Amino acid sequence: MGKLAELGRQVTRWYIALPVSVAAGIALGAFVFFKIYPGQPQIGIIDIPYTVINDDSAYTIGAYLDYARDNDQIKAVVIRLNSPGGGAAASEKLYLQTRSVREKKPVVIVMTDIVASGGYMMSMGASYTYAKGSSLVGSVGVILSYPGPLLPDAPLEDVLVTGPSKLTGGSRQDWTVLLEELKQGFAQIVLTERGSKLQMAPEELMQARLYSGIEAVKLGMVDSIGDDAAGRAKAASLAGISSYGEVDVNIEVARIFVQKSRRVFALNDQEELPAFSSGSTNGQIPAETPLVSSLSDPASLRRLLLKDGRKGAESQSLPGLPLNAGLPNVYYLYVGPAQ
Amino acid sequence: MPLTAVAFFVAALLFYYRGVYTAPAIPAPSPYDIQSPVLEYAAPAPELSKAAHGRAVVFDASHRNRFSPREISVLTSQIASRGYTVQIAGNFSSLSTAEHTKILESALREANSLVVISPNAAYTPEEVTLVRQFVERGGRLLLIGDPTRENQINSLADAFGIYFRSDYLYSLSDYQLNYQYIRIRDFRPDEITQGLQQISLYSASSIISDGPGLAVASDITRSSLVHQPGPYYPLVRSAAGQVVAISDSTFMVPPQDKVADNGRLVSNLASYLTQPSRRYTLSDFPEFFQGDPQVLLAQPELFADGRKLQGILTDLGVVSQMRGTEDPSRDMVFLGLFEDAPRVAQYLEPAGVRIGTHVTTPAGAFPRQEMAVLVLYRSQGRHVLVGLADTPDILSNLVDSLRPNSDFRQGVVDELVGVYPR
């Protein structure tokens, strides 16, 4: 008893109590700061290697953006982007999603080889953009692969429709008007997002030219020349953070995806999952691909769940109709001179 | 301890978080800010009343031409309304060189005008010569190119000092619906441009010509080849006015024909194609006849030959009437023997033909024994064909040689005279 009382007296002495109290306070503060709120700030890194934006790839990239936006630990986002664009709606979805992330945290896009058309539209949702001097940037415009025939087709004898545009969607003029509206819409996004930074007339922008990164910076289409490190530094600066960590968003989303896949398909825990191939976006999975292997590609999983979706529309007639359902045919895409 | 914890928390916060992110206040683009383009339709040009000429405007379809009859329906209806027939020569498919040359040669005989739209097979030198001769004899030629339809129109256009460049014209600020759909407001006074204030062309190339440019694109219009201001001409006239070239075929396809003054341009082109400017030659038999020609016999003994000739004309699509006396207001075929030559001397002399002890022609003098001649007289739209022979038998042979696919053209020695020794 006496020893215990002596120990109590010693502890309550200031030269012992103070350090212990400070240490405990630091530990408590550190626990609250790092484990409860707000924690060490993170920069989310999204890698988009060369990708033609379509429904599948936009789904995957959209998942990355959602994760980066909703994860409170991620205070800023850096996107490494390499895309010639693609489908119009898919590209616009990514622009809107990027813009949505920007509403909560800064988004810095670092352009690599090419960021054109729909890819450039996506970059308009960012807070700041970097290009390499040798990047290819621009191609602001629209491709409509089916403007309709010069003259309307003769009416069909064996199919009844409820309006003159039911089969075609409209006359050639209607399609041309639609094309012009989409072009203006694209231009408006660029003009609005770039604002006074843009040093070119709308007519020049509508030439749909590709520019080098150097020229794009001079014209105000891109903010600066820089690499990934510059992108991270800029993102940290815009977010007002330092000593940040990094989160590989591709990997995190893949991890969540694979976990969900295991649950959906009740996979055996001992069954080995393949490595996730980040950025795999072409979505073309051979029919004989094993189920487990196919899980490495989100597009293939979606097709398993919706296997008669778009792929069926490409090749099969609808019951009772001699027609194939048409695919979306409006693109914000740079197709290259070979086309 | 709480104080230390708070102090650490604040210190860490200040260390890691040195500012606050504020999202940029950029308004989201609004769909209501986008101006949808609107087509401005104009009333179509009125069609003229019919006047029976019986002449043809030929549309070449023997060179894999890239158009459909439906696409030219506005132009063909305007042509028909002027009393001309429209003939599509060929069936748009691949033909051998010999086949399309034969089709073209045959079609040109009866044509007042020839329209060539986006041929995808080149014209041979022989065909170019045929068309050049056709134009030299007053035939009119309309060349229509289109940069959106691969074509070899320059294989023919070159012969008339016209070259369709492999570009397209565009404007990024003054266009209709699309930057390739340019507006033209600057016209040179001409029958083709009469009454035009503005036309819209739907992907037109520029044309180089040694003749006048009838329409010039505005100075903000660019060529896809050089991206520089012009002047660029999508509509030209060349070869002493006998050849017109336009570098867009879509402007006349409904409903584009109702945009701006496009309908008026189609009407002007139809008028141009249906002016009877063609000078026919003997080789063009029987296409030079207008209306129902009369058949006049010099002697009643030649009646059988007259009936035979009527049958041949009927087989060739020409209705004729046997007459006892000449009606100078109508075309005519005169059949007789050399002794009847004085009755038709006024028709022979302009062609340089005299009948004496010898038959004198531009190709030389021939003994009249066992000879026959064919002479075409033309004046102010009237055509008279005179057939004279040494004997009734030789005249009968001459009439036989006028049958379809026969060889009377082998005896033709110049534009107006044919000589047929036995």
Coordinates of C-alpha atoms in Angstrom, one line a residue, chain A:
Chain A
M1 CA 0.0 0.0 0.0
G2 CA 2.7 2.3 1.0
K3 CA 4.6 1.7 -2.2
L4 CA 1.5 2.4 -4.3
A5 CA 0.9 5.7 -2.4
E6 CA 4.5 6.7 -3.0
L7 CA 4.1 5.9 -6.8
G8 CA 1.0 8.0 -6.9
R9 CA 2.8 10.9 -5.3
Q10 CA 5.7 10.6 -7.8
V11 CA 3.3 10.6 -10.7
T12 CA 1.5 13.7 -9.6
R13 CA 4.7 15.5 -9.4
W14 CA 4.9 18.1 -12.2
Y15 CA 8.1 16.9 -13.8
I16 CA 6.5 13.6 -14.5
A17 CA 2.9 14.6 -14.9
L18 CA 3.6 17.2 -17.6
P19 CA 5.5 15.0 -20.1
V20 CA 3.0 12.2 -19.6
S21 CA 0.1 14.6 -20.1
V22 CA 1.7 16.1 -23.2
A23 CA 2.4 12.7 -24.6
A24 CA -1.1 11.6 -24.0
G25 CA -2.4 14.7 -25.5
I26 CA -0.3 14.3 -28.5
A27 CA -1.4 10.7 -28.8
L28 CA -5.0 11.7 -28.5
G29 CA -4.7 14.6 -30.9
A30 CA -2.9 12.3 -33.4
F31 CA -5.5 9.7 -33.0
V32 CA -8.3 12.1 -33.6
F33 CA -6.5 13.8 -36.5
F34 CA -5.3 10.8 -38.3
K35 CA -7.9 8.2 -37.5
I36 CA -11.1 10.2 -37.0
Y37 CA -11.0 13.5 -38.8
P38 CA -9.6 14.9 -41.1
G39 CA -6.6 12.6 -41.5
Q40 CA -3.5 13.1 -43.7
P41 CA -4.7 14.6 -46.9
Q42 CA -4.5 12.4 -50.0
I43 CA -4.3 13.2 -53.7
G44 CA -6.2 10.8 -55.8
I45 CA -4.4 9.7 -58.9
I46 CA -6.5 8.5 -61.8
D47 CA -4.7 7.0 -64.8
I48 CA -6.4 7.0 -68.1
P49 CA -4.1 5.5 -70.7
Y50 CA -5.0 5.7 -74.3
T51 CA -8.7 5.3 -74.3
V52 CA -11.4 5.8 -76.9
I53 CA -14.4 6.9 -74.8
N54 CA -17.4 4.8 -75.2
D55 CA -20.2 3.5 -73.0
D56 CA -17.9 0.9 -71.3
S57 CA -14.8 3.0 -70.8
A58 CA -17.0 6.0 -69.6
Y59 CA -18.5 3.7 -67.0
T60 CA -15.1 2.7 -65.7
I61 CA -13.7 6.2 -65.7
G62 CA -16.9 7.4 -64.2
A63 CA -16.4 4.9 -61.3
Y64 CA -12.9 6.4 -60.8
L65 CA -14.3 9.9 -60.6
D66 CA -17.1 9.0 -58.3
Y67 CA -14.7 7.3 -55.9
A68 CA -12.4 10.3 -56.0
R69 CA -15.2 12.7 -55.3
D70 CA -16.9 10.7 -52.5
N71 CA -13.7 9.7 -50.6
D72 CA -13.2 12.4 -48.0
Q73 CA -9.6 11.5 -47.6
I74 CA -8.9 12.6 -51.1
K75 CA -8.6 16.3 -51.1
A76 CA -7.5 16.8 -54.7
V77 CA -7.5 14.7 -57.9
V78 CA -4.9 14.4 -60.6
I79 CA -6.0 12.7 -63.8
R80 CA -3.4 11.5 -66.3
L81 CA -5.4 11.7 -69.6
N82 CA -4.7 10.2 -73.0
S83 CA -7.8 10.1 -75.2
P84 CA -8.9 11.1 -78.7
G85 CA -12.4 11.3 -77.4
G86 CA -15.2 9.0 -78.5
G87 CA -19.0 8.9 -78.2
A88 CA -20.7 12.2 -77.7
A89 CA -22.9 11.3 -74.7
A90 CA -20.1 9.3 -73.1
S91 CA -17.7 12.2 -73.4
E92 CA -20.2 14.7 -72.1
K93 CA -20.9 12.4 -69.1
L94 CA -17.2 12.5 -68.2
Y95 CA -17.1 16.2 -68.6
L96 CA -20.1 16.6 -66.3
Q97 CA -18.6 14.1 -63.8
T98 CA -15.2 15.8 -63.8
R99 CA -17.0 19.1 -63.3
S100 CA -18.9 17.5 -60.4
V101 CA -15.7 16.5 -58.7
R102 CA -14.3 20.0 -59.2
E103 CA -17.3 21.3 -57.2
K104 CA -15.9 19.5 -54.1
K105 CA -12.1 19.4 -54.7
P106 CA -9.6 20.6 -57.3
V107 CA -9.1 18.4 -60.3
V108 CA -5.9 18.7 -62.3
I109 CA -5.6 17.0 -65.7
V110 CA -2.2 16.1 -67.0
M111 CA -2.4 15.5 -70.7
T112 CA -0.1 12.9 -72.2
D113 CA 0.0 12.0 -75.9
I114 CA -3.4 13.2 -77.1
V115 CA -6.3 14.9 -75.6
A116 CA -8.7 15.6 -78.4
S117 CA -12.4 16.2 -79.0
G118 CA -14.4 14.3 -76.4
G119 CA -11.2 13.9 -74.3
Y120 CA -10.7 17.6 -74.5
M121 CA -14.3 18.1 -73.5
M122 CA -13.7 16.0 -70.4
S123 CA -10.7 18.2 -69.5
M124 CA -12.9 21.2 -69.5
G125 CA -14.3 20.0 -66.3
A126 CA -11.0 20.3 -64.6
S127 CA -9.7 23.1 -62.4
Y128 CA -6.3 23.2 -64.1
T129 CA -4.8 21.5 -67.1
Y130 CA -1.3 20.6 -68.0
A131 CA 0.0 19.4 -71.4
K132 CA 3.3 18.3 -72.6
G133 CA 4.8 20.4 -75.3
S134 CA 4.4 17.5 -77.7
S135 CA 0.9 16.6 -76.6
L136 CA -1.8 16.9 -79.3
V137 CA -4.7 18.9 -78.0
G138 CA -8.0 20.2 -79.5
S139 CA -10.1 18.9 -82.3
V140 CA -13.2 20.6 -81.0
G141 CA -16.0 19.3 -83.1
V142 CA -18.5 16.7 -83.9
I143 CA -18.8 13.7 -86.3
L144 CA -22.2 12.5 -87.3
S145 CA -21.8 9.2 -89.1
Y146 CA -25.4 9.2 -90.4
P147 CA -26.7 12.5 -91.7
G148 CA -29.6 10.7 -93.4
P149 CA -30.1 10.2 -97.2
L150 CA -30.4 13.1 -99.6
L151 CA -34.0 12.0 -100.3
P152 CA -36.3 10.1 -97.9
D153 CA -36.7 6.5 -98.5
A154 CA -39.9 5.2 -100.0
P155 CA -42.4 4.0 -97.4
L156 CA -42.2 0.3 -96.4
E157 CA -45.0 -2.0 -97.3
D158 CA -44.4 -4.5 -94.5
V159 CA -43.7 -2.2 -91.6
L160 CA -46.1 0.4 -90.3
V161 CA -44.7 3.5 -88.5
T162 CA -46.4 6.3 -86.7
G163 CA -44.6 9.3 -88.2
P164 CA -42.4 10.2 -91.1
S165 CA -39.3 10.4 -88.9
K166 CA -39.9 7.2 -86.9
L167 CA -37.4 5.1 -88.9
T168 CA -34.8 7.7 -89.7
G169 CA -34.9 10.1 -86.7
G170 CA -35.4 13.0 -89.1
S171 CA -34.5 14.3 -92.4
R172 CA -31.0 15.0 -93.5
Q173 CA -31.7 18.7 -92.6
D174 CA -32.8 17.7 -89.2
W175 CA -29.7 15.7 -88.6
T176 CA -27.6 18.6 -89.9
V177 CA -29.4 21.0 -87.5
L178 CA -28.7 18.5 -84.7
L179 CA -25.0 18.4 -85.7
E180 CA -24.8 22.2 -85.6
E181 CA -26.5 22.3 -82.2
L182 CA -24.0 19.8 -80.8
K183 CA -21.1 21.8 -82.3
Q184 CA -22.4 24.9 -80.7
G185 CA -22.9 23.1 -77.4
F186 CA -19.3 21.9 -77.5
A187 CA -18.0 25.3 -78.4
Q188 CA -20.0 26.8 -75.6
I189 CA -18.5 24.4 -73.0
V190 CA -15.0 25.4 -74.1
L191 CA -15.8 29.2 -74.3
T192 CA -17.5 29.1 -70.9
E193 CA -14.9 27.0 -69.1
R194 CA -11.9 28.7 -70.6
G195 CA -13.4 32.2 -70.4
S196 CA -11.0 35.0 -70.9
K197 CA -8.0 32.6 -70.9
L198 CA -9.0 31.5 -74.5
Q199 CA -7.0 33.6 -77.0
M200 CA -8.7 32.5 -80.1
A201 CA -11.8 33.4 -82.0
P202 CA -14.7 30.9 -81.9
E203 CA -14.3 30.4 -85.7
E204 CA -10.7 29.3 -85.2
L205 CA -11.7 27.0 -82.5
M206 CA -14.4 25.5 -84.8
Q207 CA -11.7 24.6 -87.3
A208 CA -11.3 21.5 -85.1
R209 CA -7.6 21.6 -85.5
L210 CA -5.2 19.7 -83.3
Y211 CA -2.6 21.9 -81.7
S212 CA 0.7 21.0 -80.0
G213 CA 0.8 21.5 -76.3
I214 CA 3.0 24.5 -76.8
E215 CA 0.5 26.2 -79.1
A216 CA -2.5 25.1 -77.0
V217 CA -1.0 26.9 -74.0
K218 CA -0.4 30.0 -76.1
L219 CA -4.0 29.9 -77.3
G220 CA -5.3 29.4 -73.8
M221 CA -6.7 26.0 -74.5
V222 CA -4.5 24.5 -71.8
D223 CA -3.2 26.3 -68.7
S224 CA 0.4 25.2 -68.7
I225 CA 3.1 22.8 -69.7
G226 CA 3.9 20.3 -67.0
D227 CA 4.3 16.7 -66.0
D228 CA 2.7 14.5 -63.3
A229 CA 4.8 16.1 -60.5
A230 CA 3.7 19.5 -61.6
G231 CA 0.1 18.2 -61.6
R232 CA 0.4 16.9 -58.1
A233 CA 2.0 20.1 -56.8
K234 CA -0.7 22.2 -58.5
A235 CA -3.5 20.0 -57.1
A236 CA -2.0 20.3 -53.6
S237 CA -1.7 24.0 -54.0
L238 CA -5.2 24.4 -55.1
A239 CA -6.5 22.2 -52.3
G240 CA -4.3 24.0 -49.8
I241 CA -2.6 20.9 -48.5
S242 CA 0.9 19.7 -47.9
S243 CA 2.7 16.5 -47.0
Y244 CA 0.0 14.6 -48.7
G245 CA -0.2 11.0 -49.5
E246 CA -1.4 9.5 -52.7
V247 CA -4.2 7.1 -53.6
D248 CA -4.2 5.1 -56.7
V249 CA -7.8 5.4 -57.6
N250 CA -7.6 2.8 -60.3
I251 CA -6.4 0.2 -57.9
E252 CA -8.9 1.1 -55.2
V253 CA -11.9 1.0 -57.5
A254 CA -10.6 -2.3 -58.9
R255 CA -10.4 -3.7 -55.4
I256 CA -13.9 -2.7 -54.6
F257 CA -15.1 -4.0 -57.9
V258 CA -13.5 -7.4 -57.4
Q259 CA -14.9 -7.6 -53.9
K260 CA -18.4 -6.9 -55.2
S261 CA -17.9 -9.4 -58.0
R262 CA -17.0 -12.1 -55.5
R263 CA -20.2 -11.5 -53.7
V264 CA -22.3 -11.3 -56.9
F265 CA -21.0 -14.5 -58.2
A266 CA -20.4 -16.2 -54.8
L267 CA -16.9 -17.0 -55.8
N268 CA -14.9 -19.3 -53.6
D269 CA -12.5 -17.4 -51.4
Q270 CA -9.7 -19.8 -52.4
E271 CA -10.2 -19.1 -56.0
E272 CA -7.5 -16.9 -57.2
L273 CA -8.5 -13.6 -58.8
P274 CA -6.5 -12.3 -61.7
A275 CA -4.7 -9.0 -61.5
F276 CA -6.8 -6.0 -62.4
S277 CA -5.7 -4.5 -65.6
S278 CA -6.2 -0.8 -64.9
G279 CA -7.4 1.2 -67.8
S280 CA -8.5 -1.7 -69.9
T281 CA -11.2 -0.1 -71.8
N282 CA -11.7 -1.7 -75.1
G283 CA -14.3 -4.0 -73.7
Q284 CA -13.8 -6.7 -76.2
I285 CA -13.8 -10.0 -74.4
P286 CA -13.6 -13.3 -76.4
A287 CA -16.6 -15.5 -75.8
E288 CA -14.5 -18.3 -74.4
T289 CA -12.9 -16.2 -71.7
P290 CA -13.4 -17.9 -68.3
L291 CA -15.7 -16.2 -65.9
V292 CA -13.1 -15.4 -63.4
S293 CA -10.8 -14.0 -66.0
S294 CA -13.6 -11.9 -67.4
L295 CA -13.9 -10.2 -64.0
S296 CA -10.7 -8.4 -64.7
D297 CA -12.6 -6.2 -67.1
P298 CA -15.6 -4.3 -65.9
A299 CA -17.1 -4.1 -69.3
S300 CA -17.3 -7.8 -69.6
L301 CA -19.0 -8.1 -66.2
R302 CA -21.6 -5.6 -67.3
R303 CA -22.2 -7.6 -70.4
L304 CA -22.6 -10.7 -68.3
L305 CA -25.3 -8.9 -66.4
L306 CA -26.8 -7.3 -69.5
K307 CA -25.6 -9.7 -72.2
D308 CA -28.2 -8.9 -74.8
G309 CA -27.6 -5.2 -74.5
R310 CA -25.6 -3.3 -77.0
K311 CA -23.8 -6.3 -78.5
G312 CA -27.1 -7.9 -79.4
A313 CA -28.3 -4.7 -81.1
E314 CA -25.2 -4.7 -83.3
S315 CA -25.8 -8.0 -84.9
Q316 CA -29.3 -9.2 -84.4
S317 CA -32.6 -8.1 -85.9
L318 CA -35.4 -7.2 -83.6
P319 CA -38.2 -9.8 -83.6
G320 CA -40.6 -9.1 -86.3
L321 CA -38.6 -6.2 -87.8
P322 CA -36.3 -6.4 -90.8
L323 CA -34.2 -3.7 -89.3
N324 CA -31.1 -3.6 -87.1
A325 CA -31.3 -1.2 -84.3
G326 CA -28.8 1.6 -84.9
L327 CA -25.9 2.4 -82.6
P328 CA -25.4 5.9 -81.4
N329 CA -23.6 7.6 -84.1
V330 CA -22.6 11.0 -82.9
Y331 CA -19.0 11.3 -81.9
Y332 CA -16.7 13.8 -80.3
L333 CA -13.7 12.0 -81.7
Y334 CA -10.5 12.7 -83.5
V335 CA -10.2 9.8 -86.0
G336 CA -6.9 10.6 -87.5
P337 CA -5.8 11.4 -91.1
A338 CA -6.0 7.8 -92.2
Q339 CA -9.8 8.0 -91.9

